[in-house]
mmCIF file of C-alpha atoms and ligand atoms in Angstrom:
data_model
loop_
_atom_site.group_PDB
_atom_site.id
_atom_site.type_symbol
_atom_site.label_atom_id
_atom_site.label_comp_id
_atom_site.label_asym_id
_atom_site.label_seq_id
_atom_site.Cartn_x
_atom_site.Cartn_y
_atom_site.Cartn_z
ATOM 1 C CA UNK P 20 33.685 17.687 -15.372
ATOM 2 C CA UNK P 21 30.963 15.603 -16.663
ATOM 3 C CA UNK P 22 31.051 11.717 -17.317
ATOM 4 C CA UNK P 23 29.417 9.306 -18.732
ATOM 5 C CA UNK P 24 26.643 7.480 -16.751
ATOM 6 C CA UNK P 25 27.517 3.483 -16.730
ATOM 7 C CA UNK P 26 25.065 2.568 -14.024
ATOM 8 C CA UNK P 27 21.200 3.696 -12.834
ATOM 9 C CA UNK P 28 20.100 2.542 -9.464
ATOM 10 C CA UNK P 29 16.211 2.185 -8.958
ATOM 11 C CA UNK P 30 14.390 2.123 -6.154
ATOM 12 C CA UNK P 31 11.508 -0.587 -6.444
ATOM 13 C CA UNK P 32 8.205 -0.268 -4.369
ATOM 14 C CA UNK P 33 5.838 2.804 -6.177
ATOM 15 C CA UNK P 34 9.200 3.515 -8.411
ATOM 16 C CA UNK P 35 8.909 -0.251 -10.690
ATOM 17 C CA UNK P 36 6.318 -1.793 -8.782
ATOM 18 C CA UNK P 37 3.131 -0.182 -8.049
ATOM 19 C CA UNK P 38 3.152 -0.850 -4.300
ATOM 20 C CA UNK P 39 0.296 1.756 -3.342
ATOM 21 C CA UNK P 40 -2.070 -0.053 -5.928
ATOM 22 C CA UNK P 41 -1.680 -3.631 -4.764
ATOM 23 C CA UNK P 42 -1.993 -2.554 -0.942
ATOM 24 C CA UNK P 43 -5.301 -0.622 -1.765
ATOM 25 C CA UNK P 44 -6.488 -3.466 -4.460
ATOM 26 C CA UNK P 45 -6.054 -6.091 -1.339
ATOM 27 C CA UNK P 46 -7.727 -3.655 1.128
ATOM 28 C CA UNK P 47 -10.435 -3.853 -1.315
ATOM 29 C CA UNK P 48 -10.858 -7.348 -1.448
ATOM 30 C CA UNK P 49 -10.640 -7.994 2.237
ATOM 31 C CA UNK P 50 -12.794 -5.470 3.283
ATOM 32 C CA UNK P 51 -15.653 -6.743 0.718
ATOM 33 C CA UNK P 52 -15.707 -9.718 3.355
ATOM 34 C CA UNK P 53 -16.595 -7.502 5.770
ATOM 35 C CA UNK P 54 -18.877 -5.778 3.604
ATOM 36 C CA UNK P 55 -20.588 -9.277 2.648
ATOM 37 C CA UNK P 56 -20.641 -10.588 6.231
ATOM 38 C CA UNK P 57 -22.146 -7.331 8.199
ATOM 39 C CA UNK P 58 -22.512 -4.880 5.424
ATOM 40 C CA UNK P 59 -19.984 -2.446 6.682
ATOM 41 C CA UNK P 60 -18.523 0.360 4.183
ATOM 42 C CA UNK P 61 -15.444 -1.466 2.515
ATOM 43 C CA UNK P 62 -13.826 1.840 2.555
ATOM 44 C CA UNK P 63 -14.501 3.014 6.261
ATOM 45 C CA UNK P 64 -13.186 -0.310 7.162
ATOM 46 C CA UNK P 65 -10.098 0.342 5.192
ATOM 47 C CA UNK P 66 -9.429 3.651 6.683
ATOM 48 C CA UNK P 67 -10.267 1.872 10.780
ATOM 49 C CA UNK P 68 -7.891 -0.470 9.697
ATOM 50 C CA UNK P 69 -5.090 1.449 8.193
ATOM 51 C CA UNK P 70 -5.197 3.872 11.104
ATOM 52 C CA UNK P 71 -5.194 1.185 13.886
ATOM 53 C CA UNK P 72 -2.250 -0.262 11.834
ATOM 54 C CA UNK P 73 -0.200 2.630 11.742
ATOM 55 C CA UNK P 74 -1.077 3.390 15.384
ATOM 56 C CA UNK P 75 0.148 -0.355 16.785
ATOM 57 C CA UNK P 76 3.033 -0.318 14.488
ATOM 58 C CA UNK P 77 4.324 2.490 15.843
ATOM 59 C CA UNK P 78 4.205 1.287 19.368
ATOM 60 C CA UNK P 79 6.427 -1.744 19.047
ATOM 61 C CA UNK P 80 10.187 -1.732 20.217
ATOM 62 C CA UNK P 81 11.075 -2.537 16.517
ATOM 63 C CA UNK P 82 9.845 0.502 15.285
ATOM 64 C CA UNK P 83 12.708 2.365 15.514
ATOM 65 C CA UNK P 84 14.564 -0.459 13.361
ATOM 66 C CA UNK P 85 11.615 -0.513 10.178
ATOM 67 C CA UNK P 86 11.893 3.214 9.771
ATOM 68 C CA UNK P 87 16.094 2.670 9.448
ATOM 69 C CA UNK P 88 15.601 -0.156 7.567
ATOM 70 C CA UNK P 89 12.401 1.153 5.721
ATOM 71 C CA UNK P 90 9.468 -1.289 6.304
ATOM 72 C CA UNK P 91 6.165 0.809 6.609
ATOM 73 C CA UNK P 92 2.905 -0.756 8.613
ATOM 74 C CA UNK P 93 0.966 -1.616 5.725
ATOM 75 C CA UNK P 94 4.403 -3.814 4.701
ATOM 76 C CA UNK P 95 3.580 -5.482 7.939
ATOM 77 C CA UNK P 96 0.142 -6.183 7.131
ATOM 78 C CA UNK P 97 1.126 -8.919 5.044
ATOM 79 C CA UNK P 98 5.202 -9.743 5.383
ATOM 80 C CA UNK P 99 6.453 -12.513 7.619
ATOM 81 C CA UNK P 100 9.771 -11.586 8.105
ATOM 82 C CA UNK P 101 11.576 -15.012 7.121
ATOM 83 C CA UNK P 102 15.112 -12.870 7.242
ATOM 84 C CA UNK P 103 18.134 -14.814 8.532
ATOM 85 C CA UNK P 104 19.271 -11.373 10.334
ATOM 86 C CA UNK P 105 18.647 -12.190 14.086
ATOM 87 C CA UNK P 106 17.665 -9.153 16.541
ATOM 88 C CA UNK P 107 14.833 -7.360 14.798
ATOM 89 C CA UNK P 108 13.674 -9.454 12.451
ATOM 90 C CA UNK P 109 13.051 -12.337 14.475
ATOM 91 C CA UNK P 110 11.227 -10.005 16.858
ATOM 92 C CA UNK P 111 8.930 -8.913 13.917
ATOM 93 C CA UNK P 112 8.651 -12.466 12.849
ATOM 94 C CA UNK P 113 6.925 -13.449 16.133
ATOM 95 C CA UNK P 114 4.874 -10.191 16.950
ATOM 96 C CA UNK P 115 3.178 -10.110 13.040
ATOM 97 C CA UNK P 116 0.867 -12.271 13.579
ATOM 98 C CA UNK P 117 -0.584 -10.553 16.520
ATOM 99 C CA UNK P 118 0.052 -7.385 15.225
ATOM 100 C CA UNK P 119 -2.393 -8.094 11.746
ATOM 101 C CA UNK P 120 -5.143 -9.868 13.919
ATOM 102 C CA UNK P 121 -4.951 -6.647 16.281
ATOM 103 C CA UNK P 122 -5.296 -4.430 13.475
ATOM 104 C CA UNK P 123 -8.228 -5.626 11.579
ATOM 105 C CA UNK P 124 -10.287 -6.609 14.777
ATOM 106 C CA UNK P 125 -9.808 -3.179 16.098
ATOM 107 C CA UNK P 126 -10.453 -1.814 12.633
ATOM 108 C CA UNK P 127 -13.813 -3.814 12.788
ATOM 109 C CA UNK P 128 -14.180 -2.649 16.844
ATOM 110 C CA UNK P 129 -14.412 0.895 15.338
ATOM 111 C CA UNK P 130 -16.865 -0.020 12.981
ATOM 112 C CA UNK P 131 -19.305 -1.366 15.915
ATOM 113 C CA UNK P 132 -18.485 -4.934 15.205
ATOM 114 C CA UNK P 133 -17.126 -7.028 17.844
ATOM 115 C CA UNK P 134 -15.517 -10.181 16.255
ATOM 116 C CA UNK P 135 -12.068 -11.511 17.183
ATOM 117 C CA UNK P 136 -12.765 -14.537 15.252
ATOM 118 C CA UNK P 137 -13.551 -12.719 11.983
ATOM 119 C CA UNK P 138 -10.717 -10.013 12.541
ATOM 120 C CA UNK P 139 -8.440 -12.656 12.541
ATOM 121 C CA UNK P 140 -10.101 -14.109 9.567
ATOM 122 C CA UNK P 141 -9.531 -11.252 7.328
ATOM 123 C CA UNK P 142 -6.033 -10.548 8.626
ATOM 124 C CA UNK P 143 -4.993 -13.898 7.375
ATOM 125 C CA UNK P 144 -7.150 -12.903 4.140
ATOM 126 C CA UNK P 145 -5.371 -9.586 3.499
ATOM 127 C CA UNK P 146 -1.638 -11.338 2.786
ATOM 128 C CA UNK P 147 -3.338 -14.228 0.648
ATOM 129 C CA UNK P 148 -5.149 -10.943 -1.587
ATOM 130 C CA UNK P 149 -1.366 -8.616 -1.374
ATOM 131 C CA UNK P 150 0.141 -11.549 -3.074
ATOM 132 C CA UNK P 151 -2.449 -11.904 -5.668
ATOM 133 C CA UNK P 152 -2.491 -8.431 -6.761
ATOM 134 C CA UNK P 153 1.206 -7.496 -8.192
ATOM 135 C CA UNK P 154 1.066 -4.569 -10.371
ATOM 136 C CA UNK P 155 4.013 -3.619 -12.164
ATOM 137 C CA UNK P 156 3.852 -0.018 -14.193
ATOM 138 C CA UNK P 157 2.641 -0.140 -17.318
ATOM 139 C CA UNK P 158 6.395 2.056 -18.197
ATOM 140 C CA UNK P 159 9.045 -0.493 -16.703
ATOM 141 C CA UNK P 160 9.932 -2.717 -18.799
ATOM 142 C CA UNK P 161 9.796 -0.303 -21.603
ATOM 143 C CA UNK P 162 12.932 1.760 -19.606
ATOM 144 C CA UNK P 163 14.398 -1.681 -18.557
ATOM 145 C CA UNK P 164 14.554 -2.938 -22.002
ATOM 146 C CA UNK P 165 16.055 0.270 -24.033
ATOM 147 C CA UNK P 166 18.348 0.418 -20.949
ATOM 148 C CA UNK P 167 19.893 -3.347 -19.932
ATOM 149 C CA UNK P 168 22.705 -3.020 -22.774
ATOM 150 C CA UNK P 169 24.048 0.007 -22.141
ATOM 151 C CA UNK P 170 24.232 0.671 -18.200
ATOM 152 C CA UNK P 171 24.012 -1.735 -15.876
ATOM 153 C CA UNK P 172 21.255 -1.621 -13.554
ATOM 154 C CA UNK P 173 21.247 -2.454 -10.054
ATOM 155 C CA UNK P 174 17.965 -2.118 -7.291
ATOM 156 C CA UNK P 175 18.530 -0.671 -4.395
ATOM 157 C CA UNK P 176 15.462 -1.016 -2.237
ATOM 158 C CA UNK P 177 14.605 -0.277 1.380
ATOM 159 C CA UNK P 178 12.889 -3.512 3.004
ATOM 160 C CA UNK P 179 13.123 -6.703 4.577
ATOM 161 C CA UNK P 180 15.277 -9.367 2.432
ATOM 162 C CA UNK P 181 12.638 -12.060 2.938
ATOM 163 C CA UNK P 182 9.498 -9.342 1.977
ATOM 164 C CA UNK P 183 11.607 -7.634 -1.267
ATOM 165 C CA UNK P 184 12.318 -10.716 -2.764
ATOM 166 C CA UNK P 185 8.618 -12.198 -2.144
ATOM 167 C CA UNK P 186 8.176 -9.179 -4.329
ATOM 168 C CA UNK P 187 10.280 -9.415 -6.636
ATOM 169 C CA UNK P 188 9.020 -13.777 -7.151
ATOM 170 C CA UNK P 189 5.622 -12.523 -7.671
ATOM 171 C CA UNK P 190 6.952 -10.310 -10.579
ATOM 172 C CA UNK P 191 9.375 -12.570 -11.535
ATOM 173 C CA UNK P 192 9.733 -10.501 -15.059
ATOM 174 C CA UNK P 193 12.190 -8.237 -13.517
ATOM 175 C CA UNK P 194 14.758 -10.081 -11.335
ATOM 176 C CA UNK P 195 16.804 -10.296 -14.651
ATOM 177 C CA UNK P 196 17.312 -7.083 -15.338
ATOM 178 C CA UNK P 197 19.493 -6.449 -12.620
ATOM 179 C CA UNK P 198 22.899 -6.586 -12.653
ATOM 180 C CA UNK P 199 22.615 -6.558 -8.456
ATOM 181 C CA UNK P 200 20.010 -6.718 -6.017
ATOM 182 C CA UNK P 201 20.692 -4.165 -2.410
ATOM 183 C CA UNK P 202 18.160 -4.634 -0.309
ATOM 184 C CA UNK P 203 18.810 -2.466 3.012
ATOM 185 C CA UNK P 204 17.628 -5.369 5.585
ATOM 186 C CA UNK P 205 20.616 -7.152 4.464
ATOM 187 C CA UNK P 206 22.725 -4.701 4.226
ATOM 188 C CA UNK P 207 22.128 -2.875 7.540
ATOM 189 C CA UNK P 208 21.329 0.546 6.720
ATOM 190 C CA UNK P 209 18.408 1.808 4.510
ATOM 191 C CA UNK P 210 18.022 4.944 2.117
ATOM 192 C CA UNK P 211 18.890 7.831 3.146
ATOM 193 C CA UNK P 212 21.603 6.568 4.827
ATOM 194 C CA UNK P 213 24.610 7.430 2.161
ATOM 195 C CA UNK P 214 26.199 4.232 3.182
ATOM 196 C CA UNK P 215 23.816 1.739 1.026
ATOM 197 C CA UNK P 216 24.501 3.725 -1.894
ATOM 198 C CA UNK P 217 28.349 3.790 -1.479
ATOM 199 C CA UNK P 218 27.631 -0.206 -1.033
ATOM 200 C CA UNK P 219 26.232 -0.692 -4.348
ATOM 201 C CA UNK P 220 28.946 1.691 -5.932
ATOM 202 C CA UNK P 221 31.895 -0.495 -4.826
ATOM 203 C CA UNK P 222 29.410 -3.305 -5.923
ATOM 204 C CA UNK P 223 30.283 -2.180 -9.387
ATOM 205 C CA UNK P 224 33.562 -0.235 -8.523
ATOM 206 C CA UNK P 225 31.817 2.479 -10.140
ATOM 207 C CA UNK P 226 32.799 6.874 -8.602
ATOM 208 C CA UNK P 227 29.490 8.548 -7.532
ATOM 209 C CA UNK P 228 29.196 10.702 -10.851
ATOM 210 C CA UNK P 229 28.784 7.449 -12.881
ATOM 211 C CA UNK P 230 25.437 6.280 -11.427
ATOM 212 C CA UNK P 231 22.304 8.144 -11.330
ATOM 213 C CA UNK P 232 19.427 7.259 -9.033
ATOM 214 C CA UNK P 233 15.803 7.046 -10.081
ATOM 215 C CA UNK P 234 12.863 6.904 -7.235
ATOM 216 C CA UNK P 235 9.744 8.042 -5.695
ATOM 217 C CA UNK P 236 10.672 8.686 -2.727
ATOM 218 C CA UNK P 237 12.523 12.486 -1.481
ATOM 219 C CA UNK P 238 13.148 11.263 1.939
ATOM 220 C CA UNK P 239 14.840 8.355 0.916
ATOM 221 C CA UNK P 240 15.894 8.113 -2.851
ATOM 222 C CA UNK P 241 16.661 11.456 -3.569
ATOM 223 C CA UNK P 242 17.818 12.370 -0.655
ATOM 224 C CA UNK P 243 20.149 9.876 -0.072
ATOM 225 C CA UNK P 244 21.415 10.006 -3.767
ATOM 226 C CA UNK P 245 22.403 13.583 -3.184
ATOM 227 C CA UNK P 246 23.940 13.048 -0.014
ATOM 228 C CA UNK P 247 26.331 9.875 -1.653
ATOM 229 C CA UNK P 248 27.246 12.871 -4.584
ATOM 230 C CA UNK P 249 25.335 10.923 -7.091
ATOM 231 C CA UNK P 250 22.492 12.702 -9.445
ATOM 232 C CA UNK P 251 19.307 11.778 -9.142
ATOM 233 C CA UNK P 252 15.846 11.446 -10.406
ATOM 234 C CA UNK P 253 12.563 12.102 -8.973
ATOM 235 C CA UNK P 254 9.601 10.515 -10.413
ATOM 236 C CA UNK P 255 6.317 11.976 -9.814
ATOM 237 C CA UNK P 256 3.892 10.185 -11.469
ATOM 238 C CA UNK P 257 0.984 11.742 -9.467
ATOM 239 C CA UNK P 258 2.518 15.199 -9.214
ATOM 240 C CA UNK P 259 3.287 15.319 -5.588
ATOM 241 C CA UNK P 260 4.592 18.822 -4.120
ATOM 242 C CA UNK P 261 7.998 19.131 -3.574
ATOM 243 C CA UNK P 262 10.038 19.549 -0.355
ATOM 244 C CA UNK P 263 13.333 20.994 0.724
ATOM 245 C CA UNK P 264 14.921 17.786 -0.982
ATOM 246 C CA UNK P 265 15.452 18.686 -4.463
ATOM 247 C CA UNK P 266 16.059 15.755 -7.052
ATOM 248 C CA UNK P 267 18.726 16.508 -10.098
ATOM 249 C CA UNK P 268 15.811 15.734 -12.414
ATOM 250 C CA UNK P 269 11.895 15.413 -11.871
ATOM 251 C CA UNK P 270 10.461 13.284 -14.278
ATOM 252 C CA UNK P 271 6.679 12.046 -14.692
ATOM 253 C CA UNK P 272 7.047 9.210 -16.963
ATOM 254 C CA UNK P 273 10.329 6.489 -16.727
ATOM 255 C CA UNK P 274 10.787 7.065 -20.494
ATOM 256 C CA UNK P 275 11.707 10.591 -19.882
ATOM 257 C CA UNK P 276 14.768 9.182 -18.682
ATOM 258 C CA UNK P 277 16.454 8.455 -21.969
ATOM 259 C CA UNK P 278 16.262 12.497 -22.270
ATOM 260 C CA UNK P 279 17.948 12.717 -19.555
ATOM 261 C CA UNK P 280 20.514 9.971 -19.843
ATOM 262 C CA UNK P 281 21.629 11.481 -23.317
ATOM 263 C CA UNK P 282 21.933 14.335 -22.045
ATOM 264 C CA UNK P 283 24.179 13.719 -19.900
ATOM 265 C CA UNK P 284 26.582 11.420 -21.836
ATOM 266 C CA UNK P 285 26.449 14.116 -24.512
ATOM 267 C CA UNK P 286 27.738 16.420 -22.274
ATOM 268 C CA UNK P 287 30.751 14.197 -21.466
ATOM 269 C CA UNK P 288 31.372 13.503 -24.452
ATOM 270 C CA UNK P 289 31.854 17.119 -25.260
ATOM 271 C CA UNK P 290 34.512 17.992 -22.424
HETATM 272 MG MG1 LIG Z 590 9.709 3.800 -3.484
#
């Protein structure tokens, strides 16, 4: 039988914030240093760099624990890892540092340009530019505002505590639309682990057909939505292929949610 919907859950990163576009906006900036100092293709350096990245990340003992937890390389790039979780965090406190400086000096290696000093130069650069460069979509605070009074809105995001919130204080705008913050480094588990989202149920004391989930993300937001029994919402904004995850809802645009939501509350209040 259907309900009423009384809360929506949204993911954050590329979902409310426009992750993808600050990481490439500060990959641009960084690598025009590069450019500037031995003329190098800004984007050839960006590729080197993002490919090394991925490549090291991978190899650390902690990599098992980011892709639980849901912190991807490029995260790395430019998070310290201030969490007050010991084990992993601690771990990816110390090794960041080493990790960045590795990545952009053997970005610059493959390049043909052999310059620790510089590497580590634009490694400290690329977290200065990440900060710098918060983009929020141009649709979010539209959807937050014609939703705060009616539902109550909670994020749940996959990250480290100490990187989400540096987020969310560079965009300070939309802390106070939520109702409650889950942010899977604290809590233990990431999306799609059905566990977070049972978490911020009982946050709200709320039955899994009374929340809906809106995100980006299959693997994570959808997936995990539908294994918790709660609807959810796929949002495509660059109309991405599908996968054998399949959303309640695909949506393009956040305001097509208000569709959605009425449609479902008219529903209920039918039966
Ligand atoms: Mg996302």
């Amino acid at each position: 039988m259907p309900v009423m919907i009384k809360a929506i859950f949204f993911d954050l990163d590329d979902t409310l914030l426009w992750d993808q576009k600050s990481v490439k906006e500060a990959f641009r900036a960084t690598c025009k240093l590069a450019n500037e100092r031995y003329g190098v293709d800004p984007e050839a350096l960006e590729t080197a760099v993002r490919t090394a990245a991925v490549q090291l990340y991978s190899s650390y003992d902690f990599y098992p624990f980011t892709q639980m937890i849901g912190i991807n390389p490029f995260e790395g790039l430019w998070g310290n890892f201030l969490d007050e979780q010991p084990g992993e965090f601690t771990r990816m406190k110390e090794t960041v540092p080493v990790y960045r400086r590795e990545a952009w000096t053997t970005g610059l290696k493959e390049l043909g340009i052999d310059d620790r000093e510089f590497g580590e130069e634009l490694a400290e650069r690329f977290p200065v530019e990440r900060k710098n460069l918060p983009f929020v979509y141009e649709d979010t605070y539209e959807i937050l505002n014609t939703l705060k009074d009616q539902y109550q809105l909670l994020l749940v995001t996959n990250g480290s505590p100490d990187l989400q919130n540096t987020k969310l204080a560079i965009s300070p705008q939309l802390h106070p639309y939520f109702n409650h913050i889950v942010i899977s480094g604290a809590f233990g588990k990431g999306k799609p682990d059905p566990a977070i989202f049972a978490y911020a149920l009982s946050l709200l004391s709320l039955k899994p057909d009374e929340a809906i989930m809106v995100g980006d993300n299959l693997r994570t937001d959808i997936l995990g939505a539908n294994r918790a029994g709660i609807q959810s919402v796929w949002i495509n904004r660059h109309n991405h292929a599908g996968n054998e995850v399949i959303p309640t809802y695909e949506i393009r645009h956040l305001s097509e949610l208000n569709r959605i939501l009425a449609k479902i509350n008219r529903n209920a209040n039918q039966m």
